[in-house]
Tab-separated table of N, CA and C in Angstrom:
chain	number	residue	atom	x	y	z
A	22	MET	N	65.842	126.355	129.287
A	22	MET	CA	66.504	126.556	128.041
A	22	MET	C	68.289	126.265	127.958
A	23	HIS	N	68.937	126.374	128.816
A	23	HIS	CA	70.252	125.815	128.815
A	23	HIS	C	70.593	124.446	128.894
A	24	ASN	N	69.615	123.752	129.231
A	24	ASN	CA	69.535	122.173	129.217
A	24	ASN	C	69.391	121.858	127.914
A	25	LEU	N	68.586	121.897	127.017
A	25	LEU	CA	68.540	121.942	125.555
A	25	LEU	C	70.193	122.166	124.664
A	26	ILE	N	70.368	122.938	125.162
A	26	ILE	CA	72.018	123.861	124.713
A	26	ILE	C	72.463	122.580	125.141
A	27	TRP	N	73.038	122.433	126.369
A	27	TRP	CA	73.579	121.413	126.827
A	27	TRP	C	73.075	119.872	126.263
A	28	GLY	N	71.828	119.729	125.989
A	28	GLY	CA	71.647	118.416	125.177
A	28	GLY	C	72.275	118.429	124.031
A	29	SER	N	71.894	119.332	123.115
A	29	SER	CA	72.492	119.444	121.568
A	29	SER	C	73.920	119.188	121.727
A	30	VAL	N	74.918	119.939	122.714
A	30	VAL	CA	76.066	119.621	122.579
A	30	VAL	C	76.487	117.805	123.210
A	31	GLY	N	75.925	117.672	123.751
A	31	GLY	CA	76.013	116.287	124.102
A	31	GLY	C	75.424	115.340	122.790
A	32	LEU	N	74.688	115.928	122.030
A	32	LEU	CA	74.344	114.718	120.942
A	32	LEU	C	75.453	114.983	119.525
A	33	ILE	N	76.383	116.210	119.747
A	33	ILE	CA	77.016	116.341	118.699
A	33	ILE	C	78.355	115.416	119.260
A	34	ILE	N	78.672	115.362	120.870
A	34	ILE	CA	79.795	114.863	121.013
A	34	ILE	C	79.276	113.183	120.879
A	35	MET	N	78.158	113.203	120.960
A	35	MET	CA	77.961	111.831	120.955
A	35	MET	C	78.227	110.892	119.460
A	36	ALA	N	77.673	111.963	118.546
A	36	ALA	CA	77.827	111.166	117.254
A	36	ALA	C	79.228	111.309	116.669
A	37	VAL	N	80.101	112.116	117.366
A	37	VAL	CA	81.533	112.556	117.152
A	37	VAL	C	82.186	110.719	117.930
A	38	THR	N	81.655	110.743	118.756
A	38	THR	CA	82.003	109.403	119.712
A	38	THR	C	81.877	108.030	119.088
A	39	LEU	N	80.607	107.963	118.533
A	39	LEU	CA	79.906	106.834	117.602
A	39	LEU	C	80.790	106.916	116.138
A	40	VAL	N	80.881	107.687	115.690
A	40	VAL	CA	81.953	107.398	114.321
A	40	VAL	C	83.153	107.031	114.601
A	41	ASN	N	84.096	107.550	115.803
A	41	ASN	CA	85.388	106.955	116.036
A	41	ASN	C	85.005	105.742	116.330
A	42	LEU	N	83.969	105.177	117.334
A	42	LEU	CA	83.951	103.512	117.768
A	42	LEU	C	83.842	102.906	116.631
A	43	LYS	N	82.907	103.318	116.088
A	43	LYS	CA	82.422	102.292	114.531
A	43	LYS	C	83.850	102.312	113.877
A	44	GLY	N	84.585	103.632	113.428
A	44	GLY	CA	85.592	102.807	112.494
A	44	GLY	C	86.788	102.291	113.386
A	45	LEU	N	86.809	102.271	114.829
A	45	LEU	CA	87.707	101.401	115.651
A	45	LEU	C	87.139	99.903	115.768
A	46	LEU	N	85.925	99.567	116.000
A	46	LEU	CA	85.544	98.415	115.865
A	46	LEU	C	85.381	97.405	113.922
A	47	TYR	N	85.353	98.507	113.194
A	47	TYR	CA	85.738	97.837	111.989
A	47	TYR	C	87.277	97.780	111.692
A	48	LEU	N	87.879	98.145	112.079
A	48	LEU	CA	89.570	97.945	112.085
A	48	LEU	C	89.627	96.728	113.218
A	49	LYS	N	89.406	96.366	113.999
A	49	LYS	CA	89.004	95.265	114.823
A	49	LYS	C	88.861	94.191	114.283
A	50	LYS	N	87.542	93.861	113.671
A	50	LYS	CA	86.896	92.986	112.550
A	50	LYS	C	87.524	92.717	111.366
A	51	HIS	N	87.820	94.141	110.621
A	51	HIS	CA	87.875	93.534	109.394
A	51	HIS	C	89.899	93.713	109.076
A	52	GLY	N	90.578	94.686	110.472
A	52	GLY	CA	91.921	95.129	110.313
A	52	GLY	C	92.577	93.358	110.172
A	53	ILE	N	93.906	93.697	109.394
A	53	ILE	CA	95.045	92.786	109.170
A	53	ILE	C	96.262	93.057	110.062
A	54	THR	N	97.027	91.875	110.907
A	54	THR	CA	97.510	91.962	111.788
A	54	THR	C	98.888	92.107	110.839
A	55	ALA	N	99.800	92.981	111.256
A	55	ALA	CA	101.293	93.014	110.770
A	55	ALA	C	102.267	93.261	111.669
A	56	LEU	N	103.615	93.214	111.432
A	56	LEU	CA	104.773	94.100	112.026
A	56	LEU	C	104.998	95.017	111.317
A	57	GLY	N	105.140	96.248	112.141
A	57	GLY	CA	105.561	97.323	111.413
A	57	GLY	C	107.555	97.887	112.310
A	58	GLU	N	108.065	98.328	111.342
A	58	GLU	CA	109.585	98.830	112.001
A	58	GLU	C	109.585	100.511	112.221
A	59	VAL	N	109.706	100.829	113.453
A	59	VAL	CA	109.880	102.338	113.218
A	59	VAL	C	110.827	102.710	112.417
A	60	ILE	N	110.740	103.729	111.818
A	60	ILE	CA	111.739	104.298	110.735
A	60	ILE	C	111.987	105.660	111.043
A	61	GLU	N	110.908	106.676	111.770
A	61	GLU	CA	111.826	107.630	112.073
A	61	GLU	C	110.720	108.311	113.115
A	62	VAL	N	110.923	108.918	114.030
A	62	VAL	CA	110.472	109.751	115.445
A	62	VAL	C	111.026	110.864	114.820
A	63	ARG	N	109.196	111.707	115.475
A	63	ARG	CA	109.204	113.101	115.295
A	63	ARG	C	108.888	114.006	116.694
A	64	GLU	N	109.568	114.615	117.014
A	64	GLU	CA	108.610	115.416	117.970
A	64	GLU	C	107.133	116.348	117.725
A	65	ILE	N	106.529	115.868	118.353
A	65	ILE	CA	105.374	117.249	118.734
A	65	ILE	C	105.559	118.220	119.471
A	66	VAL	N	106.116	119.705	118.623
A	66	VAL	CA	106.439	120.586	119.597
A	66	VAL	C	105.282	122.167	120.004
A	67	ARG	N	105.208	122.421	120.487
A	67	ARG	CA	103.711	122.994	120.723
A	67	ARG	C	104.110	124.481	121.616
A	68	GLY	N	103.848	125.766	121.189
A	68	GLY	CA	103.710	126.816	122.053
A	68	GLY	C	104.882	127.982	122.160
A	69	LYS	N	104.999	128.600	122.325
A	69	LYS	CA	106.114	129.813	122.221
A	69	LYS	C	107.203	129.260	122.887
A	70	THR	N	107.365	127.734	123.633
A	70	THR	CA	108.432	127.909	124.402
A	70	THR	C	109.067	126.559	123.653
A	71	LYS	N	108.470	126.202	122.573
A	71	LYS	CA	108.493	125.142	122.202
A	71	LYS	C	108.612	123.555	122.786
A	72	GLN	N	108.139	123.544	123.245
A	72	GLN	CA	107.776	122.291	124.142
A	72	GLN	C	107.275	121.118	123.509
A	73	VAL	N	108.314	120.001	123.791
A	73	VAL	CA	108.210	119.212	123.330
A	73	VAL	C	106.667	118.315	123.977
A	74	THR	N	105.688	117.991	123.341
A	74	THR	CA	104.113	117.613	123.946
A	74	THR	C	104.203	115.489	123.407
A	75	GLY	N	104.509	115.325	122.503
A	75	GLY	CA	104.298	114.026	122.352
A	75	GLY	C	105.152	113.589	120.945
A	76	TYR	N	105.378	112.190	120.571
A	76	TYR	CA	106.439	111.954	119.545
A	76	TYR	C	104.866	111.396	118.647
A	77	ILE	N	105.431	111.308	117.153
A	77	ILE	CA	104.988	111.296	116.285
A	77	ILE	C	105.853	109.653	115.586
A	78	HIS	N	105.321	108.132	115.153
A	78	HIS	CA	106.016	107.777	114.401
A	78	HIS	C	105.765	106.957	113.088
A	79	ARG	N	106.901	107.070	112.502
A	79	ARG	CA	106.492	106.538	110.977
A	79	ARG	C	107.356	105.163	111.170
A	80	LEU	N	105.860	104.189	111.036
A	80	LEU	CA	106.435	103.000	110.594
A	80	LEU	C	106.372	102.673	109.012
A	81	ARG	N	107.394	101.330	108.962
A	81	ARG	CA	107.193	100.667	107.580
A	81	ARG	C	106.741	99.458	107.480
A	82	TYR	N	105.601	98.761	107.058
A	82	TYR	CA	105.456	97.839	106.682
A	82	TYR	C	104.926	97.045	105.778
A	83	GLU	N	104.339	95.899	105.248
A	83	GLU	CA	104.348	95.271	104.581
A	83	GLU	C	103.014	94.553	104.008
A	84	VAL	N	102.686	95.037	102.791
A	84	VAL	CA	100.705	94.720	102.526
A	84	VAL	C	101.002	94.242	101.105
A	85	ASP	N	100.473	93.078	100.718
A	85	ASP	CA	100.907	92.244	99.991
A	85	ASP	C	101.744	92.514	99.514
A	86	GLY	N	103.159	92.001	99.392
A	86	GLY	CA	104.177	92.607	99.171
A	86	GLY	C	104.467	93.631	98.685
A	87	LYS	N	104.102	94.391	99.070
A	87	LYS	CA	104.500	95.793	98.716
A	87	LYS	C	104.923	96.536	100.583
A	88	ASN	N	105.974	97.362	100.348
A	88	ASN	CA	106.320	98.252	101.565
A	88	ASN	C	105.507	99.539	101.666
A	89	VAL	N	104.605	99.979	102.848
A	89	VAL	CA	104.013	101.015	102.930
A	89	VAL	C	104.651	101.764	104.105
A	90	GLU	N	104.541	102.999	104.218
A	90	GLU	CA	105.122	104.125	105.164
A	90	GLU	C	104.442	104.694	105.874
A	91	ALA	N	103.574	104.787	106.933
A	91	ALA	CA	102.928	105.854	107.343
A	91	ALA	C	103.207	105.978	108.421
A	92	ASP	N	102.425	107.575	109.265
A	92	ASP	CA	102.228	107.773	110.439
A	92	ASP	C	101.507	107.356	111.403
A	93	ASP	N	101.879	107.323	112.532
A	93	ASP	CA	100.577	106.856	113.457
A	93	ASP	C	99.907	108.240	113.536
A	94	ARG	N	98.805	108.226	114.147
A	94	ARG	CA	98.012	109.023	113.943
A	94	ARG	C	97.514	109.606	115.751
A	95	THR	N	98.484	109.313	116.810
A	95	THR	CA	98.222	109.520	117.758
A	95	THR	C	99.747	109.942	118.583
A	96	GLY	N	99.788	111.060	119.339
A	96	GLY	CA	100.785	111.460	119.904
A	96	GLY	C	100.918	110.546	121.130
A	97	TYR	N	102.495	109.972	121.439
A	97	TYR	CA	102.592	109.141	122.753
A	97	TYR	C	103.685	110.059	123.453
A	98	ASN	N	103.744	109.407	124.483
A	98	ASN	CA	104.234	110.616	126.010
A	98	ASN	C	106.280	110.593	125.621
A	99	GLN	N	106.004	108.920	125.111
A	99	GLN	CA	107.771	108.227	125.127
A	99	GLN	C	107.799	107.430	123.684
A	100	PRO	N	109.113	107.936	123.133
A	100	PRO	CA	109.100	107.408	121.607
A	100	PRO	C	109.691	105.893	121.716
A	101	PHE	N	108.977	105.367	120.788
A	101	PHE	CA	109.813	104.197	120.301
A	101	PHE	C	111.265	104.283	120.001
A	102	LYS	N	111.744	103.392	120.250
A	102	LYS	CA	113.350	103.253	119.473
A	102	LYS	C	113.437	103.082	117.962
A	103	VAL	N	114.098	103.620	116.770
A	103	VAL	CA	114.256	103.753	115.494
A	103	VAL	C	114.532	102.335	115.388
A	104	GLY	N	114.118	101.671	114.778
A	104	GLY	CA	114.715	99.695	114.174
A	104	GLY	C	113.707	98.998	115.208
A	105	SER	N	112.863	99.494	116.125
A	105	SER	CA	111.596	98.479	117.090
A	105	SER	C	110.910	98.275	116.503
A	106	LYS	N	110.306	97.286	116.853
A	106	LYS	CA	109.376	96.527	115.975
A	106	LYS	C	107.905	96.799	116.743
A	107	GLN	N	106.580	96.950	115.860
A	107	GLN	CA	105.660	97.232	116.768
A	107	GLN	C	104.802	96.331	115.957
A	108	LEU	N	103.508	95.669	116.782
A	108	LEU	CA	102.189	95.004	115.983
A	108	LEU	C	101.159	95.819	116.003
A	109	ILE	N	100.898	96.205	114.152
A	109	ILE	CA	99.763	97.110	114.198
A	109	ILE	C	98.930	96.474	113.789
A	110	VAL	N	97.405	96.547	113.258
A	110	VAL	CA	96.090	96.252	112.653
A	110	VAL	C	95.942	97.274	111.847
A	111	TYR	N	96.512	97.054	110.228
A	111	TYR	CA	95.595	98.431	109.482
A	111	TYR	C	94.625	97.729	108.398
A	112	ASP	N	94.082	98.860	108.129
A	112	ASP	CA	92.862	98.701	107.098
A	112	ASP	C	92.979	98.681	105.552
A	113	PRO	N	92.460	97.051	105.663
A	113	PRO	CA	93.044	96.675	104.175
A	113	PRO	C	92.323	97.443	102.957
A	114	LYS	N	91.641	98.440	103.004
A	114	LYS	CA	91.112	99.170	101.988
A	114	LYS	C	91.674	100.490	102.127
A	115	LYS	N	92.371	100.997	103.351
A	115	LYS	CA	93.435	102.213	103.645
A	115	LYS	C	94.469	101.734	104.283
A	116	PRO	N	95.554	100.739	103.580
A	116	PRO	CA	96.192	100.343	104.233
A	116	PRO	C	97.456	101.284	105.197
A	117	GLU	N	97.385	102.465	104.722
A	117	GLU	CA	98.138	103.729	105.760
A	117	GLU	C	97.417	104.070	106.931
A	118	LYS	N	96.376	103.614	107.343
A	118	LYS	CA	95.266	103.696	108.304
A	118	LYS	C	96.059	102.836	109.532
A	119	PHE	N	96.334	102.919	110.109
A	119	PHE	CA	96.487	101.313	111.386
A	119	PHE	C	96.304	102.297	112.580
A	120	GLU	N	96.299	100.796	113.687
A	120	GLU	CA	96.375	101.103	115.282
A	120	GLU	C	97.326	100.312	115.929
A	121	TYR	N	97.910	100.674	116.521
A	121	TYR	CA	98.815	99.513	117.389
A	121	TYR	C	97.711	98.676	117.728
A	122	GLU	N	98.136	97.877	118.162
A	122	GLU	CA	97.194	96.555	118.271
A	122	GLU	C	96.934	96.327	120.052
A	123	ASP	N	98.177	96.995	120.586
A	123	ASP	CA	97.810	96.878	121.917
A	123	ASP	C	97.033	97.978	122.235
A	124	ALA	N	96.788	99.130	121.754
A	124	ALA	CA	96.232	100.316	121.905
A	124	ALA	C	94.349	100.357	121.605
A	125	LEU	N	94.469	99.572	120.502
A	125	LEU	CA	93.365	99.205	119.740
A	125	LEU	C	92.142	98.767	120.898
A	126	LYS	N	92.049	97.870	121.570
A	126	LYS	CA	91.419	97.596	122.567
A	126	LYS	C	90.940	98.555	123.578
A	127	LYS	N	92.245	98.935	124.058
A	127	LYS	CA	91.945	100.500	124.702
A	127	LYS	C	91.102	101.410	124.844
A	128	ASN	N	91.511	101.685	123.258
A	128	ASN	CA	90.918	102.660	122.855
A	128	ASN	C	89.091	102.257	122.527
A	129	ILE	N	88.773	101.164	121.960
A	129	ILE	CA	87.633	100.925	121.666
A	129	ILE	C	86.692	100.668	123.349
A	130	ASN	N	87.744	100.214	124.339
A	130	ASN	CA	86.955	100.539	125.879
A	130	ASN	C	86.738	101.707	126.016
A	131	LEU	N	87.450	103.133	125.906
A	131	LEU	CA	87.621	104.189	125.907
A	131	LEU	C	86.321	105.171	125.399
A	132	PHE	N	86.031	104.605	123.664
A	132	PHE	CA	85.200	105.128	123.512
A	132	PHE	C	83.438	104.645	123.991
A	133	ALA	N	83.983	103.373	124.003
A	133	ALA	CA	82.590	102.682	124.489
A	133	ALA	C	81.910	103.374	125.750
A	134	VAL	N	82.943	103.676	126.802
A	134	VAL	CA	82.705	104.288	127.993
A	134	VAL	C	82.420	105.869	127.908
A	135	MET	N	83.192	106.828	126.881
A	135	MET	CA	82.855	107.795	126.707
A	135	MET	C	81.324	107.899	126.153
A	136	LEU	N	81.020	106.884	125.115
A	136	LEU	CA	79.750	107.059	124.171
A	136	LEU	C	78.699	106.777	125.373
A	137	ALA	N	79.176	105.722	126.665
A	137	ALA	CA	77.379	105.746	127.151
A	137	ALA	C	77.490	106.863	128.387
A	138	VAL	N	78.718	107.550	129.054
A	138	VAL	CA	78.576	108.458	129.605
A	138	VAL	C	77.758	109.896	128.928
A	139	THR	N	78.115	109.640	127.311
A	139	THR	CA	77.634	110.736	126.822
A	139	THR	C	75.733	110.665	126.658
A	140	VAL	N	75.677	109.528	126.502
A	140	VAL	CA	74.111	108.930	126.382
A	140	VAL	C	73.439	109.094	127.778
A	141	GLY	N	73.794	109.213	128.528
A	141	GLY	CA	73.449	109.486	129.974
A	141	GLY	C	73.116	110.825	130.192
A	142	PHE	N	74.224	111.547	129.774
A	142	PHE	CA	74.347	113.113	130.370
A	142	PHE	C	73.075	114.134	129.592
A	143	THR	N	73.154	113.066	128.195
A	143	THR	CA	72.264	113.834	127.276
A	143	THR	C	71.200	114.027	127.409
A	144	ALA	N	70.702	112.387	127.416
A	144	ALA	CA	69.033	112.538	127.983
A	144	ALA	C	68.697	112.943	129.082
A	145	ALA	N	69.624	113.569	129.915
A	145	ALA	CA	69.089	114.008	131.014
A	145	ALA	C	68.481	115.490	130.884
A	146	TRP	N	69.860	116.258	130.029
A	146	TRP	CA	70.158	117.510	129.794
A	146	TRP	C	68.748	117.654	128.660
A	147	LEU	N	68.464	116.861	127.512
A	147	LEU	CA	67.095	116.905	126.863
A	147	LEU	C	65.876	116.841	127.530
A	148	ILE	N	65.783	115.899	128.604
A	148	ILE	CA	64.487	115.265	129.311
A	148	ILE	C	64.126	116.907	130.107
A	149	ARG	N	65.302	116.882	131.005
A	149	ARG	CA	64.848	118.225	131.564
A	149	ARG	C	64.834	119.564	130.765
A	150	GLY	N	65.047	119.469	129.393
A	150	GLY	CA	64.864	121.134	128.952
A	150	GLY	C	63.395	120.538	128.126
A	151	ALA	N	63.231	119.823	128.067
A	151	ALA	CA	61.736	119.274	127.332
A	151	ALA	C	60.914	119.810	128.358
A	152	GLN	N	61.077	119.341	129.665
A	152	GLN	CA	59.813	119.686	130.797
A	152	GLN	C	60.063	120.760	131.259
A	153	SER	N	60.669	122.131	131.073
A	153	SER	CA	61.096	123.187	131.534
A	153	SER	C	60.318	124.269	130.062
A	154	LEU	N	60.095	123.760	129.422
A	154	LEU	CA	59.506	124.205	128.270
A	154	LEU	C	57.568	124.646	128.604
């Protein structure tokens, strides 16, 4: 029975991974590359000790002649300098949604490997669970 429970958890993880991978692949195929300027850096602070666990960057970039300002969705261990330029890939339907160009391929590979591992473990758990019934 516990194998079926683990298999169900695996299905949930697989679904979340698949949704994220689909979004990244869409961005790779349909996204538009732009040069963004870092205009603000904020610390991510957690815990009672107020420990800095990362940095969020606000970038400004041009979309169809208009300036867009948006925060990255990933905390980074090292801050970019304010005023530095970063290549990004943004979603033409939602220009405020972007990924750093150099991180996009890494994230696609990461989610693809995660999906493959999840499929393998989930299949094994579900097969073992079904055999034990």
